Coordinates of C-alpha atoms and ligand atoms in Angstrom, one line a residue:
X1 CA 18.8 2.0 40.0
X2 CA 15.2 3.5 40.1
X3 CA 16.8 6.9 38.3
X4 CA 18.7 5.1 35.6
X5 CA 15.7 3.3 34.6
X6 CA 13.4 6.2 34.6
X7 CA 16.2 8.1 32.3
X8 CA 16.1 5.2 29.7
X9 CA 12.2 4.9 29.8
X10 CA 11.9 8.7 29.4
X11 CA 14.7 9.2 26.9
X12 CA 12.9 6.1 24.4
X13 CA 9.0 7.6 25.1
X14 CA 10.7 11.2 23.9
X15 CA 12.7 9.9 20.5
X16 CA 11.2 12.3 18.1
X17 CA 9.9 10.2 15.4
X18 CA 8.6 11.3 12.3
X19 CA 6.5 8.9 9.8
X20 CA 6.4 9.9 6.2
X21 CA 3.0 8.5 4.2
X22 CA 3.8 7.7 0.6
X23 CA 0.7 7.7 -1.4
X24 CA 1.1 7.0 -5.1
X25 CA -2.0 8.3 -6.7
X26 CA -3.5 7.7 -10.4
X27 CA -7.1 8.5 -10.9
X28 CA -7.9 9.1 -6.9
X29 CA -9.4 12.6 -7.1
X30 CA -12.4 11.3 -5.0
X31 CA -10.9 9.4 -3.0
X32 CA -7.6 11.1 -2.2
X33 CA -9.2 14.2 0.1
X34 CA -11.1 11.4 2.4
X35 CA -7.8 9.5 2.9
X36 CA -5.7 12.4 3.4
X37 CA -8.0 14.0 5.9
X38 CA -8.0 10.4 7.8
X39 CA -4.8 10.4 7.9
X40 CA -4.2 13.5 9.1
X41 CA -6.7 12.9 12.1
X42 CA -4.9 9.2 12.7
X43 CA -1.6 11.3 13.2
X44 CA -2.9 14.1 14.9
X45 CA -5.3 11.8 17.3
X46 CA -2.2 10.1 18.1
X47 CA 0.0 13.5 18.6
X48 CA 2.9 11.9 16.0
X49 CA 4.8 13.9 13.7
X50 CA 3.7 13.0 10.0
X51 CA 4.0 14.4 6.4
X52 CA 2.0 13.0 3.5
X53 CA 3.8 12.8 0.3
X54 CA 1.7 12.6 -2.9
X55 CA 3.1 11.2 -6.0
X56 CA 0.5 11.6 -8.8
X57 CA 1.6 10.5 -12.4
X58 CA -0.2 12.9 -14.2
X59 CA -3.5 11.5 -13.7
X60 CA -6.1 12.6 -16.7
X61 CA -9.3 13.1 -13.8
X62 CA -7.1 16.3 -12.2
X63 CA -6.2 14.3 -8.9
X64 CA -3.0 16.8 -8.7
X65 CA -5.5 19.8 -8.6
X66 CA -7.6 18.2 -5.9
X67 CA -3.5 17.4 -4.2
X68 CA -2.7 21.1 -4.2
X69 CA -6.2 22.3 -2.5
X70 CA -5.2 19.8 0.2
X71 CA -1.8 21.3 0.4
X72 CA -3.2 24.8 0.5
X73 CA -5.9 23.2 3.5
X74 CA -3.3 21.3 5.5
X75 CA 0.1 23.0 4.7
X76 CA 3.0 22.6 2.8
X77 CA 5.0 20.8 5.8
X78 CA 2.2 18.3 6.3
X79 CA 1.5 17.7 2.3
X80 CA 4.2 17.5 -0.2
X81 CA 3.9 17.1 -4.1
X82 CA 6.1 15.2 -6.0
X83 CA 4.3 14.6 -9.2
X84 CA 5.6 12.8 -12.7
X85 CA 4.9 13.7 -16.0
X86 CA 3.6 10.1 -17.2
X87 CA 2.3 6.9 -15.7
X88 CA 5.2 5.5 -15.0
X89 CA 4.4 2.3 -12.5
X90 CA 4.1 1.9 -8.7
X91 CA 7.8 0.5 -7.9
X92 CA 9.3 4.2 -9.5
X93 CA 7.0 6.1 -8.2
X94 CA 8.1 5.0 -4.6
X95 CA 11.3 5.3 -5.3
X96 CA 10.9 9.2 -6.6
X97 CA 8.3 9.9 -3.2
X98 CA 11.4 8.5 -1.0
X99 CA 13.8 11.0 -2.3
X100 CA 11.6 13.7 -0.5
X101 CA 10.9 11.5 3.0
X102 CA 12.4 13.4 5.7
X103 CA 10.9 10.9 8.4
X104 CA 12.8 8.2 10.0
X105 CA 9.8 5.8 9.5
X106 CA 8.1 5.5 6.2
X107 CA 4.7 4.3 5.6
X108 CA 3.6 3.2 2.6
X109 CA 0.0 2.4 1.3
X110 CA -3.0 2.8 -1.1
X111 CA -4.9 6.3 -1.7
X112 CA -8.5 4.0 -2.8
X113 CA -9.1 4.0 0.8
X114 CA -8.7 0.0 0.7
X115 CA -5.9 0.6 3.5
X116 CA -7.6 2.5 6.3
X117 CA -5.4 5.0 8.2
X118 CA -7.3 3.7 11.7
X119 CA -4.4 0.9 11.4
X120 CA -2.0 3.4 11.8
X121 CA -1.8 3.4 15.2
X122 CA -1.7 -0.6 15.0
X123 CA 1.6 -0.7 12.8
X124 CA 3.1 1.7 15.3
X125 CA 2.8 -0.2 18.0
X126 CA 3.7 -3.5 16.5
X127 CA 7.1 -1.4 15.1
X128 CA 8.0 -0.9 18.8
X129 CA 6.9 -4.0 20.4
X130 CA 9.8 -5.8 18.6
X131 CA 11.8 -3.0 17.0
X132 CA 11.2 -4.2 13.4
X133 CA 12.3 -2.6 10.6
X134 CA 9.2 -3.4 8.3
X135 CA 5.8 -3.9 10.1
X136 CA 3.6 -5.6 7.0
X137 CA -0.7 -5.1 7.0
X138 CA -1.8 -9.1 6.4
X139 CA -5.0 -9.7 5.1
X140 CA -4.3 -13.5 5.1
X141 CA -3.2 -14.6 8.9
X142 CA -4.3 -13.1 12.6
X143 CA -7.8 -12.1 12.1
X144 CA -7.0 -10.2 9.0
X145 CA -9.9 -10.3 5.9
X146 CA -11.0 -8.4 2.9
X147 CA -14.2 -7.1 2.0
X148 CA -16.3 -6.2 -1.1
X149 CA -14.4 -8.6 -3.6
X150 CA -16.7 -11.1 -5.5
X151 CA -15.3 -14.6 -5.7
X152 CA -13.2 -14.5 -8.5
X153 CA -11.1 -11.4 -7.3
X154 CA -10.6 -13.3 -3.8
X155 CA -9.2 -16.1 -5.6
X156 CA -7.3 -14.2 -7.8
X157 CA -5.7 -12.8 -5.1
X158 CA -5.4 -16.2 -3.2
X159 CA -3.7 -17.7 -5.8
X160 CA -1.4 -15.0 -6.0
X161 CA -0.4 -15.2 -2.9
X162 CA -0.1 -19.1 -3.0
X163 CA 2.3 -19.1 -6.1
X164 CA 4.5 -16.6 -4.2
X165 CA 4.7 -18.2 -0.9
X166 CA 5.6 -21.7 -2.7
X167 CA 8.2 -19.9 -5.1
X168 CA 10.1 -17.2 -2.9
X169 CA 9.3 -18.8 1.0
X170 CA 10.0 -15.8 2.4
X171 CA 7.8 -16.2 5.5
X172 CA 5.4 -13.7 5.1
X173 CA 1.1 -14.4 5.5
X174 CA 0.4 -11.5 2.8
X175 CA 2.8 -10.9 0.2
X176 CA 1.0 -9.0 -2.6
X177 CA -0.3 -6.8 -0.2
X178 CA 1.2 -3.2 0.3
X179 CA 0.0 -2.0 3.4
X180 CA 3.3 -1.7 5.5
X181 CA 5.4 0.6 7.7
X182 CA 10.0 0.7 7.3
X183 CA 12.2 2.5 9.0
X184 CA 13.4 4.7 6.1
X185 CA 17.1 3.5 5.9
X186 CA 15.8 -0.4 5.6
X187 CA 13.2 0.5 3.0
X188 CA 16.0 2.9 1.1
X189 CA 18.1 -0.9 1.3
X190 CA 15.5 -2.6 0.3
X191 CA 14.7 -0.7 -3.0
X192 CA 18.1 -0.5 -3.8
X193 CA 18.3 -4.1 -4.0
X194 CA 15.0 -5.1 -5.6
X195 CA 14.6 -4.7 -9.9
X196 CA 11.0 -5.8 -10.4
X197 CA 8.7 -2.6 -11.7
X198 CA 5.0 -2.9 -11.1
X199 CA 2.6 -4.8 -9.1
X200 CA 6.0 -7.7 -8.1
X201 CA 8.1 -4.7 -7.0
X202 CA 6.3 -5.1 -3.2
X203 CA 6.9 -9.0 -3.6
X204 CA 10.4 -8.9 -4.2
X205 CA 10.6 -5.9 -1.2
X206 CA 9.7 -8.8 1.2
X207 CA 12.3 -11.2 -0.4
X208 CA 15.1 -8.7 0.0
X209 CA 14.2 -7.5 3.4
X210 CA 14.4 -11.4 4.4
X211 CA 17.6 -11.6 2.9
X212 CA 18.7 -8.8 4.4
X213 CA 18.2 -10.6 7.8
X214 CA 15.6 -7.5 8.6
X215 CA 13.1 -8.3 10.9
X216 CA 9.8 -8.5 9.8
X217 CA 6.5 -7.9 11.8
X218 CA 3.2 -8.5 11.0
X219 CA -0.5 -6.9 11.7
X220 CA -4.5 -7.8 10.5
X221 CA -5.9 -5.6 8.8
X222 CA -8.9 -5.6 7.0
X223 CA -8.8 -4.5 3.1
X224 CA -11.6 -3.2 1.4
X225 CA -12.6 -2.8 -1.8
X226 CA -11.6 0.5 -3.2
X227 CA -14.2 3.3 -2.7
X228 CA -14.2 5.3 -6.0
X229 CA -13.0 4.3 -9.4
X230 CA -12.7 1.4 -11.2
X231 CA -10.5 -2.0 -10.5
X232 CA -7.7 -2.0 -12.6
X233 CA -7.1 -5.6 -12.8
X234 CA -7.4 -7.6 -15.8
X235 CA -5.6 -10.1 -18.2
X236 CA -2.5 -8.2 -18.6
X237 CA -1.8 -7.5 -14.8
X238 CA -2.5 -10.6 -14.4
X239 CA 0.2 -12.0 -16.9
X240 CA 2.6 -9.2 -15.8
X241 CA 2.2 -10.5 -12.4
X242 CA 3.1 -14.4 -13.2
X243 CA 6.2 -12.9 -15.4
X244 CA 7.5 -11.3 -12.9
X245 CA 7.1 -13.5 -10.3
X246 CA 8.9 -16.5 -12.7
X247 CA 11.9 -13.8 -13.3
X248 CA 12.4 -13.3 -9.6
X249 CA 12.2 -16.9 -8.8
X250 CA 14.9 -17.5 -11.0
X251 CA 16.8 -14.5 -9.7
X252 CA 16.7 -16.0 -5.7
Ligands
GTP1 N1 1.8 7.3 -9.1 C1 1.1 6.2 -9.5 N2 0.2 5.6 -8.7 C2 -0.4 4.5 -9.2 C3 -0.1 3.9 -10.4 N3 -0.9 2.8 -10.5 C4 -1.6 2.7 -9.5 N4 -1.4 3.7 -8.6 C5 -1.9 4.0 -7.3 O1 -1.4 2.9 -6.4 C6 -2.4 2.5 -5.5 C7 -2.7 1.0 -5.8 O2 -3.3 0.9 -7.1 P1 -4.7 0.2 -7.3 O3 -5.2 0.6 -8.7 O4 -5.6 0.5 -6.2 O5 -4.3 -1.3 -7.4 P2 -5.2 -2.5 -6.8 O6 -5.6 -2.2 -5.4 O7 -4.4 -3.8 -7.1 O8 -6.5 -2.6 -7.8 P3 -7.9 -1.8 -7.7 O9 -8.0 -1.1 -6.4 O10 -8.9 -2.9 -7.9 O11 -7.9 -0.8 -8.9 C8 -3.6 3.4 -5.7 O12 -3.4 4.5 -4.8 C9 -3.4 3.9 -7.2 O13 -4.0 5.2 -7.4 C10 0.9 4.5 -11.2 O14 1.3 4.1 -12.3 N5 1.5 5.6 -10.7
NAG2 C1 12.6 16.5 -3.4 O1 13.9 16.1 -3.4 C2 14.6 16.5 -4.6 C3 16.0 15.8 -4.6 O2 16.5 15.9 -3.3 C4 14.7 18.1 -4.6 O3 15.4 18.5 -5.8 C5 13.3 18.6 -4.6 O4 13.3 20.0 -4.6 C6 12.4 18.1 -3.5 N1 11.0 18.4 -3.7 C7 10.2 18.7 -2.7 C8 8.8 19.1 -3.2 O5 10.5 18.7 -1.6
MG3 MG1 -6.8 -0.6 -4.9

């Protein structure tokens, strides 16, 4: 008895997992050699198996330059480019870094630094606890905050949130956030089935997945503001944002 139990414990502690970062990048050539070198030391503190693959849309303040020193530092195993010719949106540009995951977990997340790789470890464990296939970074429930937003940013985002819980119900504290680890083949079902571009693509992720019947785990984290650069929120986000979330409430 003792022996078959030790077998199974050993066999699951050994599974050689690999996690695969995605990290979209636009204008995050201060930022993006502080994350990666965190998240290199959260992967390597934690002896997992990890590559970090950068999708820059050609960013005009030479954050693909700064991507390819970092490559040079860290290796070509560890950091791998797969850069776009235009600005051509968050949901595609996941979609093109997936294509060149070779982990069976994929995380994805900011490059600002407002998702901090010390959660790394967190959404790990949480992933095995109940063998989910998406662990989700909530801001909103458990302990979870945000820092460094002035009132009217908080509320923007509360709102957000508000209007997408009442609409879509799918049962998840922080929707419009995008701090989250998959197993790969869930988050490769996931995309197939969601059509939103832009900042409702994550949204309509969550939707899908609950459709799907996936489970769906959750862990606080605290978001920051982003370290270097300016916010890119304003009118037309904002309008995009309420668009797209009327089209996928119709759509459901
Ligand atoms: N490849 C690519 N990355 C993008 C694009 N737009 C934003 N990003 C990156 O996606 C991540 C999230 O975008 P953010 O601009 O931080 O969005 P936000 O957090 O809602 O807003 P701020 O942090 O206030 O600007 C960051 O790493 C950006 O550099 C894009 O069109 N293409
Ligand atoms: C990424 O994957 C594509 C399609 O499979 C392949 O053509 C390309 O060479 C890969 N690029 C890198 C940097 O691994
Ligand atoms: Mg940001």
């Amino acid at each position: 008895m003792t022996t078959a139990i030790n077998i199974g414990t050993h066999m699951a502690s050994t599974t050689p997992h690999k996690y695969s970062v995605l990290l979209p990048t636009y204008n995050e050539r201060e930022n993006l050699p502080i994350i990666t070198w965190m998240l290199v030391k959260a992967f390597k503190d934690n002896e997992l198996d990890f590559e970090i693959i950068i999708i820059d849309d050609a960013s005009p303040d030479g954050t693909l330059e700064v991507a390819k020193q970092l490559q040079k530092a860290f290796g070509e195993d560890k950091i791998v480019l797969r850069p776009r010719a235009g600005k051509l949106g968050l949901g595609t540009a996941y979609v093109h870094g997936i294509q060149n995951a070779t982990g069976d977990f994929v995380f994805i997340m900011d490059a600002d630094m407002s998702h901090h790789p010390k959660f790394i470890p967190e959404f790990i464990r949480k992933q095995k606890e109940g063998n989910y296939d998406v662990v989700t970074g909530t801001r909103y429930a458990l302990g979870g905050s945000v820092h460094g937003w002035d009132l009217r940013r908080k509320l923007t985002s509360r709102v957000a949130n508000f209007l997408a819980d009442t609409l879509l119900t799918p049962g998840v504290s922080d929707l419009t956030g995008s701090f989250r680890l998959y197993k790969k083949d869930a988050l490769a079902a996931m995309i197939r089935a969601t059509k939103s571009k832009g900042y409702v693509f994550q949204m309509e992720m969550m939707v899908r997945a609950r459709q799907m019947n996936f489970n769906i785990g959750e862990v606080p984290i605290t978001f920051v503001d982003r370290v270097f650069g300016e916010s890119k929120l304003g009118p037309d986000e904002i309008v995009g944002y309420l668009k797209g979330l009327w089209a996928l409430f119709l759509d459901i």
